[in-house]
Amino acid sequence: MYKPNGLTHGRFFGTAALFVVLVMLAGACGTSAPPAGPTSSGSTSPGATVGTNPVSVGPIDVQPPVLDATTDFSQTMATSEADDRARSRTQAGFAREVGSGWAALSTAADDAIDAVALAMATEFTVVLPTTRGNGQFASVVMPDSFVSAPPASAASALAIVTASLTAGQALGQGGTRQASKTETRTTTTGDDVATVTVNMKGTITSTGSRVVAEFTFDLTGNVSNSVSGATAQMTGSATAHVEIDGCPDAGGSSKGKMSLTSKESVSGQHDGGDGTASWTRDLSGDFDIAVDDEANTSGVTMEVQANESVVETNREPGEDEPETEGHELGGTFNVAYSSGPGLTGLAPVGEASGDVSHERDATRAHLIALVRSAAYAISVAAFSLGRDAERFWRDGKCIEVIVAPAGGDVDANSKTDVVAKVKHRFEGNELTKPVEATLAGVKTIDPVNKKQPAPATSIYTAGPNADDKGDITFESVSNRGIGKKSVTFTVKPGAWTTNAVSPTGAITGTKCGGIAGDWTFVAVQDLSPLSITTTVVVTIDETTLEGTFNFHKDQIAPGSVTTHDSRGNARIVLNEDGSVTMTLDPAKITLHTETAFGSATVTIQGDKYTYPWTPAPAGACS
């Protein structure tokens, strides 16, 4: 045990402090039992007992922790692991082995863990529930009745919370990201000076829809008494590994894994003797997130393996064999949770089932604490990653909808077959999952609001007018995720033709590019030896549908040429069937004749003329 040599106690401790050491020594001799877990204040008191109800190898009948939609899994995990660490430290006799230096050593360790975790959180842009953000965590420094137990974050909790949060962010990003941080903290308590260094490393690898994250803490520290020269050492580590496939498989299952290995040990030298204390905890498991046909999580199942060991070994001066105390415990169990949409409405389905595989001097209280710790650890991975994965597969990251044709210009009142296929983005294969089409705009989609297995064909009927738009959204929702694709069809600017009969004869013309601009039509008559050519240009404003016309006719006969020119107002009317009626208002016509004998010019009053235009056939403007 780390403590000053026997006759110098009075120099380093007051009366109350000496009593503390006596209490701790009495505990080492078996007069007090180690604690079972947190007190009502959130800290762990060495005065609490684990209980004497022994555990036997065989079936586990422990109720899993209740989790619901309001559970903060990161917070729950962090609190649970801090409590379990405090319990293990106390049961292993850390304070007994280190003696007065334990206060300085544990404080330096807790400060270094906090600092390096916060530095790593900044590196990966996540928020961690360390003690600086929450005061609910518990640590054991000295018995609560004499020395307060400051809040302390457990490296194991921070490792798995960091791994889960960063992995969820990295879904689908691709590549590998690594970072490491090192923090050293020194704490002085009386004559004791402790220095602890903690290194934290993190690696995230994203490949396709799968992401893997691993974060590790490594801790080394020592404490020495400046008066007695006594020393003690501390080591520790925590490694968390999480992984998940963010895309459900063909059966609607998003699978993942987690593991958490954590341990701490201390050793001290005293009066020629020595002592060591250690605890280890190994948790691992698989989780399976079930996805329903609406792409919502419908349940979560977990298969967990859990093992822990708490050992204290002392060799007093003159002893040949060391004295060892502690317990061993391990087992496997399964937990199932039902769920509503979006990982809400969580409820355990029955009790945890499984078996205790081995034990030594373990009690039922140890078993309950171990099952709870394992359940919380895998819950952090399953539910934290699950929520990120659900957002991933519901946001079109797993499946895509491919539409052909992908929109474009169409003729007025035309019908277009539109085919929608569903393809997995990472697997690359086509899926026969349902597709539903909805239309915003003009005119119709058939079928509408009806699911069809992919590849699905829908018929789009365009509107009658130029620039009529139909925005069609094709959506596929299934146990493999959600995919959407929107396309827009636009009615091409109108095109019309005319073959009207007028006093000048049959006229022909084609108008392309919509209503606005020039409408030109021509009439040519061959009345040999007389020839007549008439050209009319009508300019229309697309807003008012009004404009002007310019009329010109050449009449050529042997020995004479006569021209007819007129300018005036014009208008058009769009008919329901897509045709156009054009009207030229009455206007004066100037006639000019040239002959071998001279020329003459006269003006006459023209009549009103009406010309029908019908929608142009396909290709008329190509």
Coordinates of C-alpha atoms in Angstrom, one line a residue:
M1 CA 0.0 0.0 0.0
Y2 CA 1.2 3.5 -0.8
K3 CA 1.4 5.4 2.6
P4 CA 4.0 7.1 4.7
N5 CA 6.1 5.0 7.0
G6 CA 4.4 4.0 10.3
L7 CA 5.7 6.5 12.8
T8 CA 5.2 9.5 10.7
H9 CA 1.4 9.4 10.3
G10 CA 0.8 12.4 12.5
R11 CA 2.9 14.6 10.3
F12 CA 0.8 14.1 7.2
F13 CA -2.7 13.6 8.5
G14 CA -5.0 15.5 10.8
T15 CA -7.1 13.5 13.3
A16 CA -10.0 13.1 10.8
A17 CA -7.7 12.0 8.1
L18 CA -6.1 9.4 10.3
F19 CA -9.6 8.0 11.0
V20 CA -10.1 7.8 7.2
V21 CA -7.0 5.7 6.9
L22 CA -8.1 3.5 9.7
V23 CA -11.5 3.0 8.1
M24 CA -9.8 2.1 4.8
L25 CA -7.5 -0.3 6.6
A26 CA -10.4 -1.9 8.3
G27 CA -12.0 -2.4 4.9
A28 CA -8.9 -4.1 3.7
C29 CA -9.1 -6.5 6.5
G30 CA -12.6 -7.5 5.6
T31 CA -14.6 -5.5 8.1
S32 CA -16.5 -3.5 5.4
A33 CA -17.8 -4.7 2.1
P34 CA -17.3 -3.0 -1.3
P35 CA -20.2 -0.9 -2.7
A36 CA -22.8 -2.2 -5.1
G37 CA -23.3 1.0 -7.1
P38 CA -24.5 4.6 -7.0
T39 CA -26.1 6.1 -4.0
S40 CA -29.1 8.4 -4.4
S41 CA -26.8 11.4 -4.7
G42 CA -25.2 9.9 -7.9
S43 CA -21.9 9.0 -6.2
T44 CA -20.7 5.6 -5.1
S45 CA -20.2 5.1 -1.4
P46 CA -17.7 2.5 -0.1
G47 CA -20.1 1.9 2.8
A48 CA -22.7 0.3 0.5
T49 CA -22.6 -3.5 0.0
V50 CA -22.7 -5.6 -3.1
G51 CA -24.8 -8.2 -1.3
T52 CA -24.2 -11.8 -0.5
N53 CA -26.7 -13.5 -2.9
P54 CA -24.4 -15.6 -5.0
V55 CA -24.5 -16.2 -8.7
S56 CA -24.5 -19.7 -10.2
V57 CA -23.7 -20.8 -13.7
G58 CA -26.9 -21.1 -15.7
P59 CA -29.8 -19.1 -17.2
I60 CA -29.9 -15.3 -16.7
D61 CA -33.3 -13.9 -15.6
V62 CA -32.5 -10.2 -15.4
Q63 CA -34.9 -7.6 -16.7
P64 CA -33.2 -5.4 -19.3
P65 CA -33.1 -1.7 -18.7
V66 CA -36.2 0.2 -19.8
L67 CA -35.4 2.5 -22.7
D68 CA -37.9 4.9 -24.3
A69 CA -38.0 7.7 -26.8
T70 CA -36.8 10.2 -24.2
T71 CA -33.7 8.2 -23.2
D72 CA -30.5 10.0 -23.8
F73 CA -28.4 6.9 -24.5
S74 CA -25.0 8.7 -24.4
Q75 CA -25.9 10.3 -21.0
T76 CA -27.2 7.0 -19.7
M77 CA -24.1 5.1 -20.9
A78 CA -21.7 7.7 -19.5
T79 CA -23.4 7.7 -16.1
S80 CA -23.6 3.9 -15.9
E81 CA -19.9 3.4 -16.9
A82 CA -18.8 6.0 -14.4
D83 CA -20.8 4.3 -11.7
D84 CA -19.4 0.9 -12.7
R85 CA -15.9 2.2 -12.7
A86 CA -16.3 3.6 -9.2
R87 CA -17.8 0.3 -8.1
S88 CA -14.9 -1.7 -9.6
R89 CA -12.3 0.7 -8.1
T90 CA -13.7 0.4 -4.7
Q91 CA -14.2 -3.4 -4.8
A92 CA -10.6 -3.8 -6.0
G93 CA -9.3 -1.6 -3.2
F94 CA -7.7 1.1 -5.3
A95 CA -7.8 3.6 -2.3
R96 CA -6.4 0.9 0.0
E97 CA -3.5 0.1 -2.3
V98 CA -2.5 3.7 -3.0
G99 CA -3.3 5.2 0.3
S100 CA -3.3 8.9 0.8
G101 CA -2.0 9.5 -2.7
W102 CA -5.2 8.1 -4.2
A103 CA -7.0 11.5 -4.0
A104 CA -4.3 13.2 -6.1
L105 CA -3.8 10.3 -8.5
S106 CA -7.5 9.8 -9.3
T107 CA -8.1 13.5 -9.7
A108 CA -5.2 13.8 -12.1
A109 CA -6.5 10.8 -14.1
D110 CA -10.1 12.2 -14.2
D111 CA -8.8 15.6 -15.3
A112 CA -6.6 14.2 -18.0
I113 CA -9.4 11.9 -19.3
D114 CA -11.8 14.9 -19.5
A115 CA -9.3 17.1 -21.3
V116 CA -8.2 14.6 -23.9
A117 CA -11.8 13.6 -24.6
L118 CA -12.9 17.2 -25.1
A119 CA -9.9 17.9 -27.4
M120 CA -10.8 14.8 -29.5
A121 CA -14.4 15.9 -29.6
T122 CA -13.4 19.2 -31.0
E123 CA -11.3 17.4 -33.7
F124 CA -14.3 15.4 -34.8
T125 CA -16.9 18.0 -34.2
V126 CA -19.0 16.1 -31.7
V127 CA -20.4 17.0 -28.3
L128 CA -19.5 14.6 -25.5
P129 CA -21.1 14.3 -22.0
T130 CA -18.0 14.8 -20.0
T131 CA -18.0 16.0 -16.4
R132 CA -17.5 19.5 -17.5
G133 CA -20.9 19.4 -19.2
N134 CA -22.7 17.3 -16.6
G135 CA -22.2 16.8 -12.9
Q136 CA -24.0 13.5 -12.5
F137 CA -21.0 11.2 -12.9
A138 CA -19.5 9.5 -9.8
S139 CA -16.0 8.5 -8.8
V140 CA -14.6 7.1 -5.6
V141 CA -11.7 9.1 -4.1
M142 CA -12.2 8.7 -0.4
P143 CA -15.2 7.7 1.7
D144 CA -17.9 10.3 1.0
S145 CA -18.4 11.2 4.7
F146 CA -14.8 12.6 4.8
V147 CA -13.7 13.6 1.4
S148 CA -16.2 14.6 -1.3
A149 CA -16.2 12.6 -4.5
P150 CA -15.9 14.9 -7.5
P151 CA -17.7 14.0 -10.7
A152 CA -15.5 12.0 -13.1
S153 CA -15.9 10.8 -16.6
A154 CA -15.2 7.1 -17.4
A155 CA -12.8 6.6 -20.3
S156 CA -14.9 3.6 -21.4
A157 CA -18.0 5.6 -21.7
L158 CA -16.3 8.4 -23.6
A159 CA -14.7 5.9 -25.9
I160 CA -17.9 4.3 -27.1
V161 CA -19.9 7.5 -27.1
T162 CA -17.2 9.2 -29.3
A163 CA -17.0 6.2 -31.6
S164 CA -20.8 6.1 -32.0
L165 CA -21.3 9.8 -32.6
T166 CA -18.4 10.1 -35.1
A167 CA -19.3 6.9 -37.0
G168 CA -22.9 8.2 -37.4
Q169 CA -21.6 11.4 -39.0
A170 CA -19.3 9.5 -41.4
L171 CA -21.9 7.4 -43.0
G172 CA -21.5 7.5 -46.8
Q173 CA -18.6 10.0 -46.7
G174 CA -15.9 7.5 -47.8
G175 CA -12.3 7.4 -46.8
T176 CA -10.5 7.2 -43.5
R177 CA -10.0 9.9 -40.9
Q178 CA -7.6 9.6 -38.0
A179 CA -6.7 11.8 -35.0
S180 CA -4.9 11.6 -31.7
K181 CA -4.6 13.8 -28.7
T182 CA -2.4 13.7 -25.6
E183 CA -3.1 15.5 -22.3
T184 CA -1.1 15.5 -19.0
R185 CA -2.4 16.6 -15.7
T186 CA -0.6 17.1 -12.4
T187 CA -2.5 17.3 -9.1
T188 CA -1.0 18.1 -5.6
T189 CA -2.9 17.1 -2.5
G190 CA -0.9 17.8 0.7
D191 CA 2.5 16.1 0.3
D192 CA 1.3 13.9 -2.6
V193 CA 2.0 14.9 -6.2
A194 CA 0.4 12.9 -9.0
T195 CA 1.0 13.1 -12.7
V196 CA -1.1 11.3 -15.3
T197 CA -0.8 11.3 -19.1
V198 CA -3.7 10.1 -21.3
N199 CA -3.5 9.5 -25.0
M200 CA -6.6 9.2 -27.1
K201 CA -6.6 7.9 -30.7
G202 CA -9.5 7.6 -33.1
T203 CA -9.9 6.1 -36.5
I204 CA -13.1 6.3 -38.7
T205 CA -13.3 4.4 -42.0
S206 CA -16.3 4.7 -44.3
T207 CA -16.6 2.3 -47.2
G208 CA -19.8 2.4 -49.3
S209 CA -22.7 2.3 -46.8
R210 CA -20.6 0.8 -44.0
V211 CA -18.7 2.7 -41.4
V212 CA -16.3 1.5 -38.7
A213 CA -14.9 3.6 -35.8
E214 CA -12.4 2.7 -33.1
F215 CA -11.4 5.0 -30.3
T216 CA -8.8 4.2 -27.6
F217 CA -7.7 5.7 -24.3
D218 CA -4.3 4.8 -22.8
L219 CA -3.5 6.1 -19.3
T220 CA -0.2 6.0 -17.3
G221 CA 0.4 7.8 -14.1
N222 CA 2.2 7.9 -10.8
V223 CA 2.1 9.5 -7.4
S224 CA 4.8 10.2 -4.9
N225 CA 4.9 11.5 -1.4
S226 CA 7.5 14.3 -1.0
V227 CA 8.1 13.4 2.6
S228 CA 8.2 9.6 2.8
G229 CA 9.3 9.0 -0.8
A230 CA 6.5 6.3 -1.1
T231 CA 5.3 5.8 -4.7
A232 CA 2.4 4.2 -6.6
Q233 CA 1.6 3.7 -10.2
M234 CA -1.6 3.6 -12.2
T235 CA -2.3 2.3 -15.7
G236 CA -5.5 2.0 -17.7
S237 CA -7.0 1.7 -21.1
A238 CA -10.4 1.7 -22.9
T239 CA -11.0 0.7 -26.5
A240 CA -14.3 1.0 -28.2
H241 CA -15.2 -0.4 -31.6
V242 CA -18.5 0.2 -33.4
E243 CA -19.6 -0.5 -37.0
I244 CA -22.9 -0.4 -38.9
D245 CA -24.2 -0.8 -42.4
G246 CA -26.3 2.3 -42.9
C247 CA -28.3 0.6 -45.7
P248 CA -30.8 -2.2 -44.8
D249 CA -30.1 -5.5 -46.5
A250 CA -32.6 -7.4 -48.7
G251 CA -34.4 -8.6 -45.6
G252 CA -34.8 -5.1 -44.2
S253 CA -32.1 -5.4 -41.6
S254 CA -29.4 -2.9 -40.7
K255 CA -26.7 -4.8 -38.8
G256 CA -23.9 -3.6 -36.6
K257 CA -21.3 -4.6 -34.0
M258 CA -19.8 -3.1 -30.9
S259 CA -17.1 -4.0 -28.5
L260 CA -15.8 -2.2 -25.4
T261 CA -12.7 -3.3 -23.5
S262 CA -11.7 -1.3 -20.4
K263 CA -9.3 -1.8 -17.5
E264 CA -7.4 -0.1 -14.8
S265 CA -4.7 -1.1 -12.3
V266 CA -2.7 0.4 -9.5
S267 CA 0.3 -0.8 -7.6
G268 CA 1.9 0.5 -4.5
Q269 CA 5.0 -0.2 -2.4
H270 CA 4.9 0.0 1.4
D271 CA 7.2 -1.0 4.3
G272 CA 8.9 -3.6 2.1
G273 CA 5.6 -5.1 1.0
D274 CA 3.6 -4.4 -2.1
G275 CA 0.0 -4.6 -3.4
T276 CA -1.8 -4.4 -6.7
A277 CA -5.4 -3.9 -7.6
S278 CA -7.1 -4.1 -11.0
W279 CA -10.4 -4.4 -12.8
T280 CA -11.2 -5.3 -16.4
R281 CA -14.5 -5.4 -18.3
D282 CA -15.0 -6.8 -21.8
L283 CA -18.3 -6.1 -23.6
S284 CA -19.2 -7.1 -27.1
G285 CA -22.2 -7.7 -29.2
D286 CA -24.1 -7.7 -32.4
F287 CA -27.3 -5.6 -33.0
D288 CA -29.9 -5.9 -35.7
I289 CA -32.2 -3.0 -36.6
A290 CA -35.3 -4.2 -38.3
V291 CA -36.8 -1.9 -41.0
D292 CA -40.5 -2.1 -42.1
D293 CA -42.0 -1.4 -45.5
E294 CA -42.4 2.3 -44.6
A295 CA -38.6 2.6 -44.1
N296 CA -39.1 3.0 -40.3
T297 CA -37.3 1.1 -37.6
S298 CA -39.7 -1.5 -36.2
G299 CA -37.4 -3.2 -33.6
V300 CA -33.9 -3.8 -32.3
T301 CA -32.4 -7.1 -31.2
M302 CA -29.1 -7.4 -29.4
E303 CA -26.8 -10.3 -28.7
V304 CA -24.2 -9.5 -26.0
Q305 CA -21.2 -11.1 -24.4
A306 CA -20.0 -9.6 -21.1
N307 CA -17.1 -10.4 -18.8
E308 CA -15.5 -8.7 -15.8
S309 CA -12.8 -9.3 -13.3
V310 CA -11.9 -7.5 -10.1
V311 CA -8.7 -8.5 -8.4
E312 CA -6.8 -7.3 -5.3
T313 CA -3.5 -8.9 -4.3
N314 CA -1.4 -8.0 -1.3
R315 CA 1.9 -9.2 0.0
E316 CA 2.7 -8.0 3.4
P317 CA 6.3 -8.0 4.7
G318 CA 7.4 -11.5 5.7
E319 CA 4.5 -13.2 3.8
D320 CA 5.5 -16.0 1.4
E321 CA 2.3 -16.0 -0.6
P322 CA 0.2 -13.0 -1.6
E323 CA -3.4 -12.7 -0.5
T324 CA -5.9 -12.3 -3.4
E325 CA -9.5 -11.2 -3.3
G326 CA -12.0 -10.3 -5.9
H327 CA -14.5 -11.9 -8.3
E328 CA -14.8 -13.1 -11.9
L329 CA -18.0 -13.1 -13.9
G330 CA -19.0 -13.7 -17.5
G331 CA -22.0 -14.5 -19.6
T332 CA -24.0 -14.0 -22.8
F333 CA -27.6 -12.7 -23.2
N334 CA -30.1 -11.4 -25.7
V335 CA -32.3 -8.4 -25.5
A336 CA -35.1 -7.3 -27.8
Y337 CA -36.8 -4.0 -28.1
S338 CA -39.9 -3.1 -30.1
S339 CA -40.0 0.3 -31.7
G340 CA -42.3 2.8 -33.4
P341 CA -41.4 5.0 -36.3
G342 CA -38.1 6.8 -36.0
L343 CA -36.8 4.7 -33.1
T344 CA -39.6 5.9 -30.8
G345 CA -41.9 3.9 -28.5
L346 CA -39.0 1.7 -27.4
A347 CA -40.0 -1.1 -25.0
P348 CA -38.2 -4.3 -24.0
V349 CA -39.8 -7.5 -25.3
G350 CA -39.7 -9.9 -22.4
E351 CA -36.7 -10.5 -20.1
A352 CA -33.1 -10.7 -21.1
S353 CA -32.3 -14.3 -22.0
G354 CA -29.0 -16.0 -21.8
D355 CA -26.6 -17.8 -19.5
V356 CA -23.8 -17.1 -16.9
S357 CA -20.8 -18.9 -18.5
H358 CA -18.4 -18.6 -15.5
E359 CA -18.1 -17.0 -12.1
R360 CA -15.9 -16.8 -9.1
D361 CA -17.1 -15.3 -5.8
A362 CA -19.7 -13.2 -7.8
T363 CA -23.0 -12.1 -6.5
R364 CA -26.3 -11.3 -8.1
A365 CA -25.6 -7.6 -7.6
H366 CA -22.5 -8.1 -9.7
L367 CA -24.6 -9.8 -12.4
I368 CA -27.2 -7.1 -12.5
A369 CA -24.5 -4.4 -12.8
L370 CA -22.7 -6.3 -15.6
V371 CA -25.9 -6.9 -17.6
R372 CA -26.9 -3.3 -17.2
S373 CA -23.5 -2.0 -18.3
A374 CA -23.4 -4.3 -21.3
A375 CA -27.0 -3.3 -22.3
Y376 CA -26.3 0.4 -22.0
A377 CA -23.0 0.0 -24.0
I378 CA -24.6 -1.8 -26.9
S379 CA -27.7 0.5 -26.7
V380 CA -25.4 3.5 -27.3
A381 CA -24.1 1.8 -30.5
A382 CA -27.4 0.5 -31.6
F383 CA -29.6 3.5 -31.0
S384 CA -27.1 6.3 -31.6
L385 CA -25.9 4.7 -34.8
G386 CA -29.4 3.5 -35.6
R387 CA -30.8 7.0 -35.6
D388 CA -28.1 8.3 -37.9
A389 CA -28.5 5.2 -40.2
E390 CA -32.3 5.7 -40.3
R391 CA -31.8 9.3 -41.5
F392 CA -29.3 8.0 -44.0
W393 CA -31.5 5.4 -45.6
R394 CA -34.6 7.6 -45.5
D395 CA -32.7 10.5 -47.2
G396 CA -32.1 8.7 -50.5
K397 CA -28.6 7.7 -49.6
C398 CA -29.2 3.9 -50.2
I399 CA -31.5 3.7 -53.1
E400 CA -32.1 5.9 -56.1
V401 CA -35.0 6.3 -58.5
I402 CA -34.0 6.5 -62.2
V403 CA -36.6 8.1 -64.5
A404 CA -36.6 8.0 -68.3
P405 CA -37.2 10.3 -70.0
A406 CA -36.0 12.6 -67.3
G407 CA -38.3 15.4 -68.2
G408 CA -38.0 17.9 -71.1
D409 CA -40.1 19.6 -73.7
V410 CA -43.2 17.9 -75.0
D411 CA -46.0 18.8 -77.4
A412 CA -49.2 20.3 -76.2
N413 CA -51.8 17.6 -75.2
S414 CA -49.2 14.9 -75.9
K415 CA -48.9 11.6 -74.0
T416 CA -45.5 10.4 -72.8
D417 CA -44.6 7.0 -71.3
V418 CA -42.4 7.6 -68.3
V419 CA -40.5 4.6 -66.8
A420 CA -39.1 4.7 -63.2
K421 CA -36.5 2.1 -62.0
V422 CA -35.2 1.6 -58.5
K423 CA -31.5 0.9 -58.1
H424 CA -29.3 0.3 -55.0
R425 CA -26.6 3.0 -54.9
F426 CA -23.9 0.7 -53.4
E427 CA -24.9 -2.8 -54.6
G428 CA -25.6 -1.4 -58.1
N429 CA -28.5 -3.8 -58.8
E430 CA -32.1 -3.0 -59.7
L431 CA -34.8 -3.5 -57.1
T432 CA -38.4 -4.4 -57.7
K433 CA -39.5 -2.1 -54.8
P434 CA -42.7 -0.1 -55.2
V435 CA -42.8 3.3 -57.0
E436 CA -45.5 5.9 -56.6
A437 CA -45.9 8.9 -58.9
T438 CA -47.5 12.2 -57.9
L439 CA -48.1 15.3 -60.1
A440 CA -47.9 19.0 -59.4
G441 CA -49.0 21.2 -62.3
V442 CA -50.6 20.4 -65.6
K443 CA -52.1 18.0 -66.7
T444 CA -52.4 14.4 -65.6
I445 CA -50.3 11.3 -64.6
D446 CA -51.7 7.8 -64.7
P447 CA -51.8 6.0 -62.4
V448 CA -51.6 8.6 -59.7
N449 CA -51.1 7.9 -56.0
K450 CA -50.8 4.2 -56.7
K451 CA -47.8 2.0 -55.9
Q452 CA -46.3 -0.1 -58.8
P453 CA -43.4 -2.5 -58.6
A454 CA -40.3 -1.2 -60.4
P455 CA -39.7 -0.8 -63.2
A456 CA -43.0 1.2 -63.3
T457 CA -44.5 2.9 -66.3
S458 CA -46.7 6.0 -65.9
I459 CA -48.4 8.0 -68.6
Y460 CA -48.1 11.8 -68.5
T461 CA -50.6 13.9 -70.5
A462 CA -49.3 17.4 -71.2
G463 CA -51.3 20.6 -71.0
P464 CA -52.7 22.4 -74.0
N465 CA -50.8 25.6 -73.8
A466 CA -47.2 26.6 -74.3
D467 CA -45.1 26.5 -71.2
D468 CA -47.6 24.3 -69.3
K469 CA -45.5 22.4 -66.8
G470 CA -45.9 19.0 -65.1
D471 CA -43.7 18.3 -62.1
I472 CA -43.8 14.6 -61.4
T473 CA -42.2 13.1 -58.3
F474 CA -41.5 9.4 -58.3
E475 CA -40.9 7.9 -54.8
S476 CA -40.0 4.5 -53.7
V477 CA -40.5 3.6 -50.0
S478 CA -39.6 0.1 -48.7
N479 CA -37.6 -1.8 -46.1
R480 CA -34.5 -0.8 -48.1
G481 CA -34.9 2.9 -47.7
I482 CA -36.5 5.8 -49.5
G483 CA -35.5 7.2 -52.9
K484 CA -37.0 10.1 -54.8
K485 CA -36.7 11.6 -58.2
S486 CA -38.5 14.6 -59.6
V487 CA -38.7 15.4 -63.3
T488 CA -40.4 18.3 -65.2
F489 CA -42.1 18.2 -68.5
T490 CA -42.8 21.5 -70.3
V491 CA -45.1 22.1 -73.3
K492 CA -43.0 23.5 -76.1
P493 CA -43.7 26.9 -77.4
G494 CA -46.7 26.6 -79.6
A495 CA -46.5 25.9 -83.4
W496 CA -49.4 26.4 -85.8
T497 CA -50.1 26.1 -89.5
T498 CA -52.7 27.7 -91.8
N499 CA -54.2 26.7 -95.1
A500 CA -56.8 29.4 -95.3
V501 CA -58.7 30.5 -98.4
S502 CA -58.8 34.2 -98.9
P503 CA -59.8 36.6 -101.7
T504 CA -56.1 36.4 -102.8
G505 CA -56.3 32.6 -103.0
A506 CA -55.1 29.8 -100.8
I507 CA -52.5 30.8 -98.2
T508 CA -50.0 28.7 -96.4
G509 CA -47.9 29.5 -93.2
T510 CA -46.3 28.0 -90.2
K511 CA -45.7 29.8 -86.9
C512 CA -43.0 28.3 -84.6
G513 CA -41.7 29.4 -81.2
G514 CA -44.9 30.3 -79.5
I515 CA -47.4 33.1 -79.8
A516 CA -45.1 36.0 -79.6
G517 CA -43.4 37.4 -82.7
D518 CA -44.1 37.3 -86.4
W519 CA -46.8 35.1 -88.0
T520 CA -46.0 35.0 -91.7
F521 CA -48.2 33.4 -94.4
V522 CA -48.0 33.5 -98.2
A523 CA -50.3 33.0 -101.1
V524 CA -49.1 32.3 -104.7
Q525 CA -51.4 32.2 -107.7
D526 CA -50.4 31.3 -111.2
L527 CA -53.2 32.5 -113.5
S528 CA -51.1 32.5 -116.7
P529 CA -50.2 34.9 -118.0
L530 CA -51.2 36.7 -114.7
S531 CA -49.2 35.8 -111.5
I532 CA -50.1 37.0 -108.0
T533 CA -47.9 36.7 -104.8
T534 CA -49.3 37.9 -101.5
T535 CA -47.3 38.1 -98.3
V536 CA -48.7 38.9 -94.8
V537 CA -46.7 39.4 -91.6
V538 CA -48.6 39.7 -88.4
T539 CA -46.6 40.6 -85.2
I540 CA -48.3 39.6 -82.0
D541 CA -47.6 40.5 -78.3
E542 CA -47.9 37.3 -76.2
T543 CA -49.4 39.2 -73.2
T544 CA -52.1 41.2 -75.0
L545 CA -52.5 38.8 -77.9
E546 CA -52.7 41.9 -80.1
G547 CA -50.4 43.5 -82.6
T548 CA -50.1 44.8 -86.2
F549 CA -50.1 43.4 -89.7
N550 CA -48.2 44.3 -92.8
F551 CA -49.8 43.3 -96.1
H552 CA -48.1 43.3 -99.5
K553 CA -49.2 41.8 -102.9
D554 CA -47.5 41.8 -106.3
Q555 CA -49.7 41.3 -109.3
I556 CA -47.7 40.9 -112.6
A557 CA -49.4 40.9 -116.0
P558 CA -47.9 41.4 -119.5
G559 CA -47.0 45.1 -119.7
S560 CA -48.0 46.0 -116.1
V561 CA -47.1 45.5 -112.4
T562 CA -49.5 46.4 -109.6
T563 CA -48.6 46.4 -105.9
H564 CA -51.1 46.4 -103.0
D565 CA -49.8 47.6 -99.6
S566 CA -51.7 47.9 -96.3
R567 CA -50.9 48.3 -92.6
G568 CA -53.3 47.9 -89.7
N569 CA -54.1 46.2 -86.4
A570 CA -54.4 42.5 -85.7
R571 CA -55.3 40.2 -82.9
I572 CA -55.5 36.5 -82.1
V573 CA -57.7 34.3 -79.9
L574 CA -56.5 31.0 -78.4
N575 CA -59.2 28.4 -78.6
E576 CA -59.8 25.5 -76.2
D577 CA -58.7 22.9 -78.8
G578 CA -55.3 24.7 -79.2
S579 CA -56.2 26.4 -82.5
V580 CA -55.8 30.1 -83.1
T581 CA -58.2 32.5 -84.8
M582 CA -56.4 35.5 -86.4
T583 CA -58.2 38.7 -87.3
L584 CA -56.9 41.6 -89.4
D585 CA -59.0 44.8 -88.9
P586 CA -60.2 46.8 -91.9
A587 CA -57.4 49.2 -93.2
K588 CA -56.7 51.3 -96.2
I589 CA -55.0 49.7 -99.2
T590 CA -52.7 51.6 -101.5
L591 CA -52.6 50.3 -105.1
H592 CA -49.8 51.4 -107.4
T593 CA -49.6 50.4 -111.1
E594 CA -46.7 50.7 -113.5
T595 CA -47.1 50.4 -117.3
A596 CA -45.3 51.4 -120.4
F597 CA -47.6 54.4 -120.6
G598 CA -47.1 55.6 -117.1
S599 CA -48.1 54.9 -113.5
A600 CA -51.1 55.5 -111.2
T601 CA -51.7 55.2 -107.5
V602 CA -55.1 55.0 -105.7
T603 CA -56.2 54.2 -102.2
I604 CA -59.2 52.0 -101.3
Q605 CA -60.8 50.8 -98.1
G606 CA -60.0 47.2 -97.2
D607 CA -62.2 44.7 -95.4
K608 CA -61.8 42.7 -92.2
Y609 CA -60.1 39.3 -92.8
T610 CA -60.1 36.2 -90.5
Y611 CA -57.6 33.4 -90.8
P612 CA -57.8 30.0 -88.9
W613 CA -54.6 28.4 -87.6
T614 CA -54.4 24.8 -86.3
P615 CA -51.7 23.2 -84.1
A616 CA -48.8 22.2 -86.3
P617 CA -48.0 18.5 -86.8
A618 CA -44.9 17.0 -85.1
G619 CA -41.8 17.9 -86.9
A620 CA -43.2 21.0 -88.6
C621 CA -40.7 23.2 -87.0
S622 CA -37.7 20.9 -87.0

